[in-house]
Coordinates of C-alpha atoms in Angstrom, one line a residue:
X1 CA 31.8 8.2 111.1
X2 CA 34.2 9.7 108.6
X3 CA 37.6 7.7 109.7
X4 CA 34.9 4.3 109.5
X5 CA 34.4 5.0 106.1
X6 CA 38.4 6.2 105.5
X7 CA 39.2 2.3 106.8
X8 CA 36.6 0.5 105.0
X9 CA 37.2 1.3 101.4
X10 CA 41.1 0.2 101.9
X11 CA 39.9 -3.7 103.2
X12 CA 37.6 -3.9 100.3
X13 CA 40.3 -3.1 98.1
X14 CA 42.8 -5.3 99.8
X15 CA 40.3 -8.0 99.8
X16 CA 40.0 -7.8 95.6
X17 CA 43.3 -7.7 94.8
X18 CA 43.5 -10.7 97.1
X19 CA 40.8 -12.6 95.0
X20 CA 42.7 -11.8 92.0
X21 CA 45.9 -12.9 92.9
X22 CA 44.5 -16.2 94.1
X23 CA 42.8 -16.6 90.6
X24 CA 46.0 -15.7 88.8
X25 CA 47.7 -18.4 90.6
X26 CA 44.7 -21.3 90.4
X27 CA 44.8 -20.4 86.2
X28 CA 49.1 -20.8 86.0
X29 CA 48.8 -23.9 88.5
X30 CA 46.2 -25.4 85.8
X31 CA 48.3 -24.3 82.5
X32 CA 51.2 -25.6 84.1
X33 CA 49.8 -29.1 85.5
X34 CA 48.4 -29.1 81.4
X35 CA 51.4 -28.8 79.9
X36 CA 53.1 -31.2 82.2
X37 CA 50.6 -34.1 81.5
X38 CA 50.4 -33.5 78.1
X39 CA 50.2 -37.3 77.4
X40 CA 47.7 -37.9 80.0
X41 CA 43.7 -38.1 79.1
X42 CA 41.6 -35.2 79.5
X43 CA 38.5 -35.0 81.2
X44 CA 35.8 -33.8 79.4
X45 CA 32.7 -32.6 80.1
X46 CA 30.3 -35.4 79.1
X47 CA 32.9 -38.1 81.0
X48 CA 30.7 -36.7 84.0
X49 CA 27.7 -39.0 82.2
X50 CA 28.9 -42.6 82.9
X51 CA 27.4 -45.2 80.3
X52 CA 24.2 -46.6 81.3
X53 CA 24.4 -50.9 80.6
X54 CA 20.6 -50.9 81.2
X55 CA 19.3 -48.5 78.2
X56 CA 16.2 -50.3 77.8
X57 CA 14.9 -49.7 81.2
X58 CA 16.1 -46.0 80.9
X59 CA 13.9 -45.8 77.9
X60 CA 11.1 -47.3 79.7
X61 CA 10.8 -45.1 82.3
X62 CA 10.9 -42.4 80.0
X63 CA 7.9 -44.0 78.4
X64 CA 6.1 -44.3 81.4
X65 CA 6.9 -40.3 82.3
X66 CA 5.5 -39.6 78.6
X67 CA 1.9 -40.4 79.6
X68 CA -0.4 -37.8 80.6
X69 CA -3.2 -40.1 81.1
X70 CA -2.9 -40.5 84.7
X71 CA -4.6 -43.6 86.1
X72 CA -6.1 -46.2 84.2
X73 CA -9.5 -45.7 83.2
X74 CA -13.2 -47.2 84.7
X75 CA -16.2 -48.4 82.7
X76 CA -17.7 -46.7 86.2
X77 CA -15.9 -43.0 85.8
X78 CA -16.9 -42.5 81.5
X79 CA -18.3 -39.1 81.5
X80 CA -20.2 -39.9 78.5
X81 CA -23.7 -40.0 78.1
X82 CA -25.7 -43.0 76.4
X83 CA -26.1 -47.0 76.8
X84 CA -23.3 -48.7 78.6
X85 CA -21.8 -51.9 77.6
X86 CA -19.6 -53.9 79.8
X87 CA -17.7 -55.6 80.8
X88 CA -16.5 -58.7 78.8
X89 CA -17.5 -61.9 80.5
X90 CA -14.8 -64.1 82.8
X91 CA -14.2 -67.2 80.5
X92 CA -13.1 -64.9 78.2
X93 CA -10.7 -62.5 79.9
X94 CA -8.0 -65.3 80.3
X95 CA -7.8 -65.8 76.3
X96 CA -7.8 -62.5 75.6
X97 CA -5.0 -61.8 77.5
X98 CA -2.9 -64.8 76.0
X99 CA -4.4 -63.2 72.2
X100 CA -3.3 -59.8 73.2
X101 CA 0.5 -60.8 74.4
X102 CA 0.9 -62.5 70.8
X103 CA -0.5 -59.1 69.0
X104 CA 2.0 -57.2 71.3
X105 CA 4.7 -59.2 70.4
X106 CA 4.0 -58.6 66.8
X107 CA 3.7 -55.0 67.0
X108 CA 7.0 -54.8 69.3
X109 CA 9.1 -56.0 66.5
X110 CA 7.8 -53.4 63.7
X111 CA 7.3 -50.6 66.6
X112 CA 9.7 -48.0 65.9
X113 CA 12.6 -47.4 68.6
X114 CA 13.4 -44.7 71.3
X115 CA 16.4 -43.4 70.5
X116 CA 18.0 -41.6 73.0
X117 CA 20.5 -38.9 72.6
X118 CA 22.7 -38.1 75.5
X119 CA 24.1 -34.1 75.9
X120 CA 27.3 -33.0 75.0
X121 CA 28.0 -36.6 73.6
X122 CA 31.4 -36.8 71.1
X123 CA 29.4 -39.0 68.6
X124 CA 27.4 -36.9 66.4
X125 CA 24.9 -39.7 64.1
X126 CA 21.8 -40.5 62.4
X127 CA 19.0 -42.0 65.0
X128 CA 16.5 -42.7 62.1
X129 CA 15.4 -43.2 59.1
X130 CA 17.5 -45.8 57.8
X131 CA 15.8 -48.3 55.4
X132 CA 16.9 -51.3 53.1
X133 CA 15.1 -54.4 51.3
X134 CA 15.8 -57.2 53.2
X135 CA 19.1 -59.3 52.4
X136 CA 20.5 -56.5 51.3
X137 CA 23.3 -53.9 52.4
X138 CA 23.4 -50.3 53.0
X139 CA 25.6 -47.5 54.1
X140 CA 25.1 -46.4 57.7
X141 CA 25.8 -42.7 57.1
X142 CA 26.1 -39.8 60.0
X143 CA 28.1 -41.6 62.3
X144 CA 31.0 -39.5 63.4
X145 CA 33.4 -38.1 66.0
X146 CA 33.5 -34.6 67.3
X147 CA 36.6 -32.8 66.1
X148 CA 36.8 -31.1 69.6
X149 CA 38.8 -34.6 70.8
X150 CA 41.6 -33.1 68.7
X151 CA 41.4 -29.4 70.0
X152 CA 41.5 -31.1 73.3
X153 CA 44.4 -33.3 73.2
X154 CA 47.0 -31.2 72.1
X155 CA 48.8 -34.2 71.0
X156 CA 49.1 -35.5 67.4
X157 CA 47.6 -38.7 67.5
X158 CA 44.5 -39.8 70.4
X159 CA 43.4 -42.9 71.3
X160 CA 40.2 -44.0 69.7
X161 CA 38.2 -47.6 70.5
X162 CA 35.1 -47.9 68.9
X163 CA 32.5 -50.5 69.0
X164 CA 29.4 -51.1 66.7
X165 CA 27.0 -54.1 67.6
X166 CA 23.8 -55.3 65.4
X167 CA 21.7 -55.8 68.8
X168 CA 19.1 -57.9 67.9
X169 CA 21.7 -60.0 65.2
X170 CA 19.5 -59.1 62.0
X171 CA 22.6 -58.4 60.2
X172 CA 26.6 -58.0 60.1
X173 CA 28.5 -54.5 59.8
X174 CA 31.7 -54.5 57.6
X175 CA 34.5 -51.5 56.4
X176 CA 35.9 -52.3 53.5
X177 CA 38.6 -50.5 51.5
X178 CA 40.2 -48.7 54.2
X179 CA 43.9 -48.3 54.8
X180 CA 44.3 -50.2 58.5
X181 CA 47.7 -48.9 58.8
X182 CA 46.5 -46.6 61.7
X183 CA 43.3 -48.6 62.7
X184 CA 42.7 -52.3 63.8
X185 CA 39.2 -53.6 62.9
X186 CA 38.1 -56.8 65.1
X187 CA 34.9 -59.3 64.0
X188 CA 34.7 -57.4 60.4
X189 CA 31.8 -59.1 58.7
X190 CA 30.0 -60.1 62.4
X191 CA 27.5 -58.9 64.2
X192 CA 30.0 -56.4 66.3
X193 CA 33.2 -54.8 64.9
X194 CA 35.5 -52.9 67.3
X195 CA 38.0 -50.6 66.3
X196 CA 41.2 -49.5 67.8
X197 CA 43.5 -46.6 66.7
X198 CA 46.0 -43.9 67.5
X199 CA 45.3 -41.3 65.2
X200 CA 43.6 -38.2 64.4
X201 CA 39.6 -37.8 64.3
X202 CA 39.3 -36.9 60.6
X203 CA 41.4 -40.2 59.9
X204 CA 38.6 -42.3 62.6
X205 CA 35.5 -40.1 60.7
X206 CA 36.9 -41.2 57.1
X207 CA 36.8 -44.9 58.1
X208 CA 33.5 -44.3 59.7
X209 CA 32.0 -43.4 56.1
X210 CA 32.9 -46.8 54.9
X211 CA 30.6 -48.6 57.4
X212 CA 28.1 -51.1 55.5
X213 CA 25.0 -53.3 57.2
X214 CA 23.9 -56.2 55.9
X215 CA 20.6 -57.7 56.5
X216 CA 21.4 -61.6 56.8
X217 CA 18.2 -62.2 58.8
X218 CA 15.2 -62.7 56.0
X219 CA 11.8 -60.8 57.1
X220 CA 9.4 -58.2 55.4
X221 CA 9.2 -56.0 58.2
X222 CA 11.3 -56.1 61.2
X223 CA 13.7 -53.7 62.8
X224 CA 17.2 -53.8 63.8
X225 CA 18.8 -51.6 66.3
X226 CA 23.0 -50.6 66.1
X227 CA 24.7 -49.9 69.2
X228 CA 27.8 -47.5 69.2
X229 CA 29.8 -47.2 71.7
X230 CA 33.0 -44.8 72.4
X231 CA 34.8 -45.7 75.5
X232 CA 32.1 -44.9 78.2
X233 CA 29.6 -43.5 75.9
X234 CA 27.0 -44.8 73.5
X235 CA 24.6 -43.9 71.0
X236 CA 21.7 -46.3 69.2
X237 CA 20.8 -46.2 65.5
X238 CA 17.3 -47.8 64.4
X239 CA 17.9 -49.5 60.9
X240 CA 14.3 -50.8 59.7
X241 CA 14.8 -53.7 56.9
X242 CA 11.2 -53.5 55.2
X243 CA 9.7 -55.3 51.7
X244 CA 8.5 -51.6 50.3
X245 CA 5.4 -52.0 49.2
X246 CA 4.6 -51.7 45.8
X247 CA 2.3 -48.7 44.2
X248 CA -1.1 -49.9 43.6
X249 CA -2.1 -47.7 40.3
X250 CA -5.4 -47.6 38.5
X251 CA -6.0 -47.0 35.1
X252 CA -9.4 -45.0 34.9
X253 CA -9.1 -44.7 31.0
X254 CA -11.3 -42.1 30.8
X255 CA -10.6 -38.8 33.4
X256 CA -13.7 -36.9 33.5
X257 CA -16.3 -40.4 33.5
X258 CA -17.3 -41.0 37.0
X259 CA -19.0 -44.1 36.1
X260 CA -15.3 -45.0 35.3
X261 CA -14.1 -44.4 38.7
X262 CA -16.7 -45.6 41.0
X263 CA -19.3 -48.5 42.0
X264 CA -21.8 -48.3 43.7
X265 CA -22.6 -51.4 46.3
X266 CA -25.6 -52.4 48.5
X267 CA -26.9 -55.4 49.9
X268 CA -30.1 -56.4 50.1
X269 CA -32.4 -59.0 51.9
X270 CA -36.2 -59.9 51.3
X271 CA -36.5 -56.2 50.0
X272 CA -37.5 -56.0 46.0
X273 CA -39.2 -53.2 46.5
X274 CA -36.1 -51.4 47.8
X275 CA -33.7 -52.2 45.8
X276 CA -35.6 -51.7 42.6
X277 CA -36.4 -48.3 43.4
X278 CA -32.8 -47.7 44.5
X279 CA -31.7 -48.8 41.5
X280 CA -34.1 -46.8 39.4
X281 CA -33.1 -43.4 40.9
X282 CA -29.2 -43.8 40.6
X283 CA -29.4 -44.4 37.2
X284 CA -31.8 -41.8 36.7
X285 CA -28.7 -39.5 38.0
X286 CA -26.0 -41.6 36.7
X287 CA -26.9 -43.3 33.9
X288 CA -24.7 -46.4 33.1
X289 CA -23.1 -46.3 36.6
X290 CA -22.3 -50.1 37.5
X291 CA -24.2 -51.6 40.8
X292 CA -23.5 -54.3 42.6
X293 CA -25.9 -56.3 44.9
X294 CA -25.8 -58.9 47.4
X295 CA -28.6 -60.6 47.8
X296 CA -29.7 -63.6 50.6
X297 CA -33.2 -63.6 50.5
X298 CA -34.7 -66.8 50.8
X299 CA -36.7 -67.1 47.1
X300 CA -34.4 -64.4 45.3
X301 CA -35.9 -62.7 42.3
X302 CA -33.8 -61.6 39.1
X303 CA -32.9 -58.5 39.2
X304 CA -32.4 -57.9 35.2
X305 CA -30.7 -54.8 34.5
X306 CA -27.7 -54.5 32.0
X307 CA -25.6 -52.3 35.1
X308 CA -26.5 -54.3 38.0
X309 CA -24.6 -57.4 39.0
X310 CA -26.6 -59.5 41.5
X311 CA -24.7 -62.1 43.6
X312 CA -27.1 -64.6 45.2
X313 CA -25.9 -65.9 49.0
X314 CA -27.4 -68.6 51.0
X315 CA -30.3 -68.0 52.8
X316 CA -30.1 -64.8 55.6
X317 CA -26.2 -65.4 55.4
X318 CA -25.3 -61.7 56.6
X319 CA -25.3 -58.2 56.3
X320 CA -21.1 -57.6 56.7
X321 CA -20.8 -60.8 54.8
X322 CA -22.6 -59.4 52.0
X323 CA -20.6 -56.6 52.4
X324 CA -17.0 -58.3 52.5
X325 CA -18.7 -60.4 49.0
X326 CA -19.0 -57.1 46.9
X327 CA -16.0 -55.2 48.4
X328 CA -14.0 -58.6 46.3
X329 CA -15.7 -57.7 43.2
X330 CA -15.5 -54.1 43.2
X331 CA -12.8 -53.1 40.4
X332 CA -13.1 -49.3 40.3
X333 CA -10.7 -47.3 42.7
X334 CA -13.9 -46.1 44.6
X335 CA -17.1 -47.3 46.1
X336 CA -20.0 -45.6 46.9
X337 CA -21.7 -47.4 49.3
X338 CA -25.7 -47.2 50.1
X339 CA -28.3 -49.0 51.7
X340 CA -30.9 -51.0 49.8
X341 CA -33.7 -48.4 51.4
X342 CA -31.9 -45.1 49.9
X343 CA -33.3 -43.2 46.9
X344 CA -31.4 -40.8 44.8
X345 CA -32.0 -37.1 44.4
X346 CA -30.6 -34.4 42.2
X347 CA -28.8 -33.4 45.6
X348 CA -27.1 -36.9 45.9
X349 CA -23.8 -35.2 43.9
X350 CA -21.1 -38.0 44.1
X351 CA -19.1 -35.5 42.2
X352 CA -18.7 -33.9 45.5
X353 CA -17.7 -37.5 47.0
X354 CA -15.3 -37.9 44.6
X355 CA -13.3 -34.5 44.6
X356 CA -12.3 -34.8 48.5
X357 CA -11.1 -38.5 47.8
X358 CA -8.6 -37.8 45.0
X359 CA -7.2 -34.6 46.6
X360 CA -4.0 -35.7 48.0
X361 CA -4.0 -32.5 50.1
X362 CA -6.5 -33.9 52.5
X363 CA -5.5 -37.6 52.3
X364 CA -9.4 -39.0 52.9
X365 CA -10.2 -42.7 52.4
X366 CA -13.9 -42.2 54.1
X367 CA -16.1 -39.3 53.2
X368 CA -20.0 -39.7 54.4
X369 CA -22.6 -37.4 54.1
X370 CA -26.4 -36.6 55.2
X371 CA -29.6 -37.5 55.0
X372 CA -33.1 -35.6 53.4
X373 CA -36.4 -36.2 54.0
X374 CA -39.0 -36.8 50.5
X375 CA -39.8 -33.0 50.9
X376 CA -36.3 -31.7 50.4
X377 CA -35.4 -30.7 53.9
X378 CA -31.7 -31.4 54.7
X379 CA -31.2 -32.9 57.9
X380 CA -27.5 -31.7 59.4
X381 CA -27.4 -33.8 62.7
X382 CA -25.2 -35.3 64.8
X383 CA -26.6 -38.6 64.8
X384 CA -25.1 -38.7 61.4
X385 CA -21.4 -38.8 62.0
X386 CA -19.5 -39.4 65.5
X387 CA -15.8 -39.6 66.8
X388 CA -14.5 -42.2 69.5
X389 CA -12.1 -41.4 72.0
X390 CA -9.9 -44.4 73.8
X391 CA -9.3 -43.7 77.4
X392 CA -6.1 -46.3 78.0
X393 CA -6.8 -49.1 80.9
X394 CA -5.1 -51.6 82.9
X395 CA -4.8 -55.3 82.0
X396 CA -8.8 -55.8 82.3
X397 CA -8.9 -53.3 78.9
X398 CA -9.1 -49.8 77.3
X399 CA -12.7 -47.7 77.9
X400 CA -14.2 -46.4 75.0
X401 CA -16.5 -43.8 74.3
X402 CA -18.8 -42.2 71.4
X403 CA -19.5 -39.0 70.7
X404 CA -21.9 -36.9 68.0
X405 CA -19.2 -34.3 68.2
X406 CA -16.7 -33.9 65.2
X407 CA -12.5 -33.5 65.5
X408 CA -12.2 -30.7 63.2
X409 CA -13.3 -28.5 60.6
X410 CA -11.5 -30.0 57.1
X411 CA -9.8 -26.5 56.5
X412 CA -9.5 -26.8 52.7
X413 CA -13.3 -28.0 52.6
X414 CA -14.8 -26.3 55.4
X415 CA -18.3 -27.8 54.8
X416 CA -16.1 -30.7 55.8
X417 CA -15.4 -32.0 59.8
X418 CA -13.2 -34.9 60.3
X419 CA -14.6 -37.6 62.3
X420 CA -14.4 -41.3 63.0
X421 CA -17.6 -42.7 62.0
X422 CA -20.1 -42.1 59.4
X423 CA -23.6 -42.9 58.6
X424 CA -24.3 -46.1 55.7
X425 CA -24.0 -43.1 52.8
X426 CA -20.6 -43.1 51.4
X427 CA -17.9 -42.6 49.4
X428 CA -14.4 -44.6 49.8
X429 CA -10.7 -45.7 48.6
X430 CA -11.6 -49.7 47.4
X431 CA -8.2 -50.9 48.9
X432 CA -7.9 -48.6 51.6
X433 CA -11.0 -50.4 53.2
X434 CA -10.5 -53.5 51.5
X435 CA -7.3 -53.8 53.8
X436 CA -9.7 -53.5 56.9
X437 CA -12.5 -55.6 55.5
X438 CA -16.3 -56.4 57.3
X439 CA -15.7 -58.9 60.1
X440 CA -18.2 -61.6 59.0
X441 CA -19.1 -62.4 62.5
X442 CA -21.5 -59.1 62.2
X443 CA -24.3 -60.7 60.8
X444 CA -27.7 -58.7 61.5
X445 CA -26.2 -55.7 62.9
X446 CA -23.1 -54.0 63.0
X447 CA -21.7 -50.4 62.4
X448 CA -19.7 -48.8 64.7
X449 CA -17.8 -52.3 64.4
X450 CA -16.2 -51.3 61.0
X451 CA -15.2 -48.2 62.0
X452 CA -13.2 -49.6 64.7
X453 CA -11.8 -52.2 62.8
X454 CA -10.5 -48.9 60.7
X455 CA -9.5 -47.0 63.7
X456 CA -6.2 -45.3 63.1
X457 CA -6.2 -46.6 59.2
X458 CA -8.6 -45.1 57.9
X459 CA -8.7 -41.6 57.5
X460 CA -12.7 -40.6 57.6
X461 CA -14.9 -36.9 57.2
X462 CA -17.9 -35.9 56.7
X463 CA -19.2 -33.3 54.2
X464 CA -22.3 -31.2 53.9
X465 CA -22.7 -30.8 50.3
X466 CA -23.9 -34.5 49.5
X467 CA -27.7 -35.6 50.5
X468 CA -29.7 -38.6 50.2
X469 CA -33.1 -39.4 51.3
X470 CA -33.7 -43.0 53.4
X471 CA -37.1 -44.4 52.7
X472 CA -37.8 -47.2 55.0
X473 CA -40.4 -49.4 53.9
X474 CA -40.8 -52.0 56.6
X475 CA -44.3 -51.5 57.3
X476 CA -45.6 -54.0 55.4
X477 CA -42.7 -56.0 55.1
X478 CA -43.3 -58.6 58.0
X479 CA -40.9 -61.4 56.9
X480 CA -38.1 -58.8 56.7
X481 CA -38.9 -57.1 60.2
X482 CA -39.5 -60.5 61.8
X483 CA -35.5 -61.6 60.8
X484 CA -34.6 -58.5 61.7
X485 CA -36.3 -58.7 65.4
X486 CA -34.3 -61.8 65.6
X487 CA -31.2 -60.5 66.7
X488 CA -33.0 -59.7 70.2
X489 CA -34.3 -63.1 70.4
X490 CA -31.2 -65.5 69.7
X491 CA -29.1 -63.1 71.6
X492 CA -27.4 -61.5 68.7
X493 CA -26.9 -58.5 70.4
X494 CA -24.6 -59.8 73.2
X495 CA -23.1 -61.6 71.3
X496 CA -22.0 -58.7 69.4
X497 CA -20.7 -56.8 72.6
X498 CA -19.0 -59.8 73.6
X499 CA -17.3 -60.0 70.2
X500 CA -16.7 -56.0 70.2
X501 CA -15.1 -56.1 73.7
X502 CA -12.8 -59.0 73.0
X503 CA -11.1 -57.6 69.3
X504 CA -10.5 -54.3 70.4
X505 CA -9.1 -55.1 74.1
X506 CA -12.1 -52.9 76.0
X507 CA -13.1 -53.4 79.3
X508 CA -16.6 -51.2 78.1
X509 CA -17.8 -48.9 76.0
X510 CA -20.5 -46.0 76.0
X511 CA -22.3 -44.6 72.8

C-alpha cells in the first residue's frame, strides 16, 4: 500500500509539468504566428456573429417570442360574467378586414422601430430618439467605432469600410468639412454613403461626428430607419421626422375663479322639468357658472337664463350628437359634464374635479365621481366606474371584457382608483376629449362607446370626494319614455353592437 502511494504522487507530478509545458509552447506558437502576420486581419470575437441580410424577419420573430398571451382568444372561453355580445355579422367581416389593413398600414409607418443591438458589436451608436421637422437636417450623433480595432491591430493604420443607407429613402446623409486625405466618401448627398480608409479609429470617429440627415421626403409624421454597416456587422438607427405639435395654452384670466375655468354641459330632450331644476341647483352652488344645453325636443321651450346657452337641434337628432354640438362650443379648458336629470348638492364640490385635472403629477384628462340619493346617503359602488381589458385574437377580432373592478389606487389621491370608464358625472380636459370626440352614429344610447373610442388616450379615474344625486323623473313623462323605448323597437340596439364590433376590431364583448 505504501510503495502505491510512493509511485502515484511522482505521475501526478509528471503529468502537470507535462500540461504546463504543453501550454508554454501553444502561448509562444500563438505570439510567434502574431508577430509573423502582423499585416494580416485579426479575428475578433464578434466576427463569430455573421451579418444577418434578413433583419426584419429576425425582428419579427422576436416579436412573436415577446407575447405572453398564448393563443388567441374565444368569445366562448371570456371568464367574465354579464351579457354577451357577439359576434359581428358575415357581410361585414370581409370590409372590416380590408378597413383594418388600411389602419395598419397607417400605424406601421408612425410605429416606432425594433432596434436591435448585437453583443460585443465594434459600433457603439444611438438607437433612438432622434427627431427633426420635416425638410430639415440634423446631426446623427453617437455613431462610433470601438477603439479596441486599434489595440488589436498593432499596426498604424487599419482598414475601415463603412456604409450608411437611409432605408426607407426619406432622406440623404452627407459629411461635409472633412479632410478626405485618409478617407474616400462614395454617394455623398444620396441616400447611402460608403466610406473607405486606412487610418486610425479616432481619425474614422472624427469624420463620423460630421454625419448630417436630411429629410427630403415631406410628411408630418413618418419614420426613417439608418442602416450602418461595418464589414460584416450592422447596426439600425430610428430617425423620426415629425411636425411638433404646437402648445395649446389657455388664458384663464382670473386663477382662483372656477367659473373661469370650467363649463358645464348637458343635453336634454322633451325634459323641461329636468333641466330647469338642474340648472337651478348649480347656480345655486356656483353662481354665474356658464351652461350649455343641447336641446332636440320636438316643440322646444326657451330656456331664459343670462348663463345658459341653449342650442336648438332638429327633432330627436341624438344624444352623442348633442354631445359632439356642445363639446365645439365649449371655450373653457374644462368641462363638467352632467345629465339633464342630476341635481346639485353642497357635496357636488367641482373644486375637487378641478384640483386632480390641473396636477401634472397625475396627468388625468377624465375624473368621474358618484352618485347620492335625496337623503344624503353616498352610494360607493361598482356600477359607477369599470376598467376593460383586451384579450388579443386572431383575424376574426380581439375579445373584450368589462369589469366593476378598478386598476389602481391613484397614490397621490388615494380616494382616487384609476379606471377606464366612468359614470355620466364628470370632469375633463376640453381638447383632450375633443380629439376623441362622440361618434354620432350613437344616437339613443351609447356609453361604454366613448370610452373606447378614448382607450389608450385618455387617461381616466375616479374619485370619492365628489357626489351628485340623479333624480329620474320619467314617470310621468310618457312622450320621453316612449322615444326612449324605441331603440328596442327599430333595432337600435344591434345596431349599436354591430357598430361597436366593427370600429374596435372585436370578435365579442362581455360587460
Amino acid at each position: 500500500m505504501a510503495t502505491s502511494r510512493t509511485l502515484v504522487i511522482p505521475i501526478i507530478m509528471i503529468g502537470l509539468l507535462v500540461i504546463c509545458a504543453v501550454y508554454l509552447f501553444k502561448s509562444s506558437s500563438r505570439k510567434g504566428m502574431i508577430d509573423s502576420t502582423k499585416s494580416k486581419e485579426i479575428v475578433m470575437p464578434w466576427k463569430r456573429l455573421p451579418y444577418d441580410a434578413s433583419f426584419t424577419k429576425e425582428v419579427s420573430k422576436l416579436r412573436h417570442k415577446m407575447s405572453t398571451q398564448g393563443t388567441s382568444c374565444s368569445c366562448m372561453t371570456l371568464q367574465t360574467i354579464g351579457n354577451f355580445f357577439g359576434p359581428l355579422d358575415g357581410s361585414l367581416k370581409e370590409r372590416r378586414k380590408i378597413e383594418l389593413q388600411k389602419w395598419s398600414y397607417d400605424q406601421a409607418i408612425v410605429e416606432e422601430p425594433m432596434v436591435f443591438c448585437r453583443a460585443l458589436s465594434p459600433l457603439s451608436y444611438i438607437g433612438g430618439g432622434i427627431h427633426l421637422e420635416p425638410l430639415r437636417s440634423i446631426r446623427v450623433v453617437g455613431i462610433s467605432l470601438h477603439s479596441v480595432l486599434d489595440d488589436v491591430s498593432e499596426v498604424s493604420n487599419s482598414h475601415h469600410e463603412i456604409t450608411i443607407t437611409s432605408t426607407k429613402k426619406f432622406g440623404v446623409l452627407m459629411i461635409e468639412n472633412v479632410n478626405t486625405t485618409y478617407i474616400s466618401f462614395y454617394g455623398n448627398g444620396t441616400h447611402e454613403i460608403k466610406m473607405l480608409g486606412n487610418c486610425k479609429v479616432d481619425f474614422v470617429n472624427a469624420v463620423l461626428q460630421n454625419l448630417i440627415y436630411v429629410n427630403t421626403y415631406y410628411d408630418i409624421n413618418i419614420r426613417d430607419l439608418l442602416e450602418v454597416k461595418y464589414f460584416t456587422y450592422n447596426v439600425n438607427i430610428d430617425v423620426h421626422i415629425r411636425r411638433q405639435p404646437r402648445p395649446k395654452i389657455y388664458n384663464t384670466n382670473v386663477i382662483d375663479d372656477i367659473t373661469k375655468k370650467v363649463t358645464i354641459v348637458t343635453k336634454t330632450f322633451e325634459r323641461y322639468n329636468c333641466i330647469f331644476r338642474l340648472i337651478e341647483s348649480v347656480h345655486k352652488f356656483y353662481p354665474g357658472m356658464t351652461i350649455l344645453v343641447a336641446d332636440d325636443s320636438e316643440n322646444p321651450q326657451n330656456i331664459d337664463n343670462p348663463n345658459v346657452q341653449q342650442f336648438i337641434m332638429p327633432f330627436s337628432e341624438g344624444w352623442f350628437p348633442g354631445r359632439n354640438l356642445l363639446l365645439s362650443q365649449v371655450r373653457t379648458k374644462f368641462f363638467l359634464w352632467v345629465d339633464d336629470d342630476y341635481v346639485f348638492t353642497e357635496n357636488t364640490i367641482l373644486e375637487n374635479f378641478l384640483e386632480k385635472l390641473e396636477d401634472p403629477a397625475v396627468n388625468l384628462d377624465i375624473v368621474g365621481a358618484f352618485f347620492q340619493s335625496e337623503d344624503g346617503y353616498k352610494h360607493i359602488q361598482t356600477r359607477f366606474y369599470k376598467s376593460i381589458e383586451l384579450d388579443p385574437g386572431d383575424e376574426g377580432g380581439d375579445c373584450l371584457r368589462r369589469f366593476g373592478t378598478s386598476h389602481r389606487t391613484l397614490e397621490e389621491y388615494p380616494q382616487c382608483m384609476v379606471v377606464d370608464m366612468v359614470t355620466n358625472f364628470f370632469m375633463a380636459k376640453t381638447l383632450a376629449v375633443r380629439a376623441v370626440g362622440f361618434d354620432p352614429f350613437f344616437k339613443r344610447i351609447g356609453h361604454m362607446e366613448f370610452f373606447l373610442d378614448g382607450f389608450g388616450s385618455l387617461r381616466v379615474a375616479t374619485c370619492k370626494d365628489v357626489f351628485i344625486i340623479h333624480k329620474r323623473d320619467n314617470a310621468n313623462n310618457k312622450k320621453y319614455v316612449s322615444f326612449r323605448n324605441r331603440q328596442n323597437d327599430e333595432g337600435d340596439r344591434e345596431r349599436n353592437i354591430q357598430r361597436t364590433l366593427f370600429k374596435n376590431n372585436l370578435q365579442c364583448f362581455r360587460i
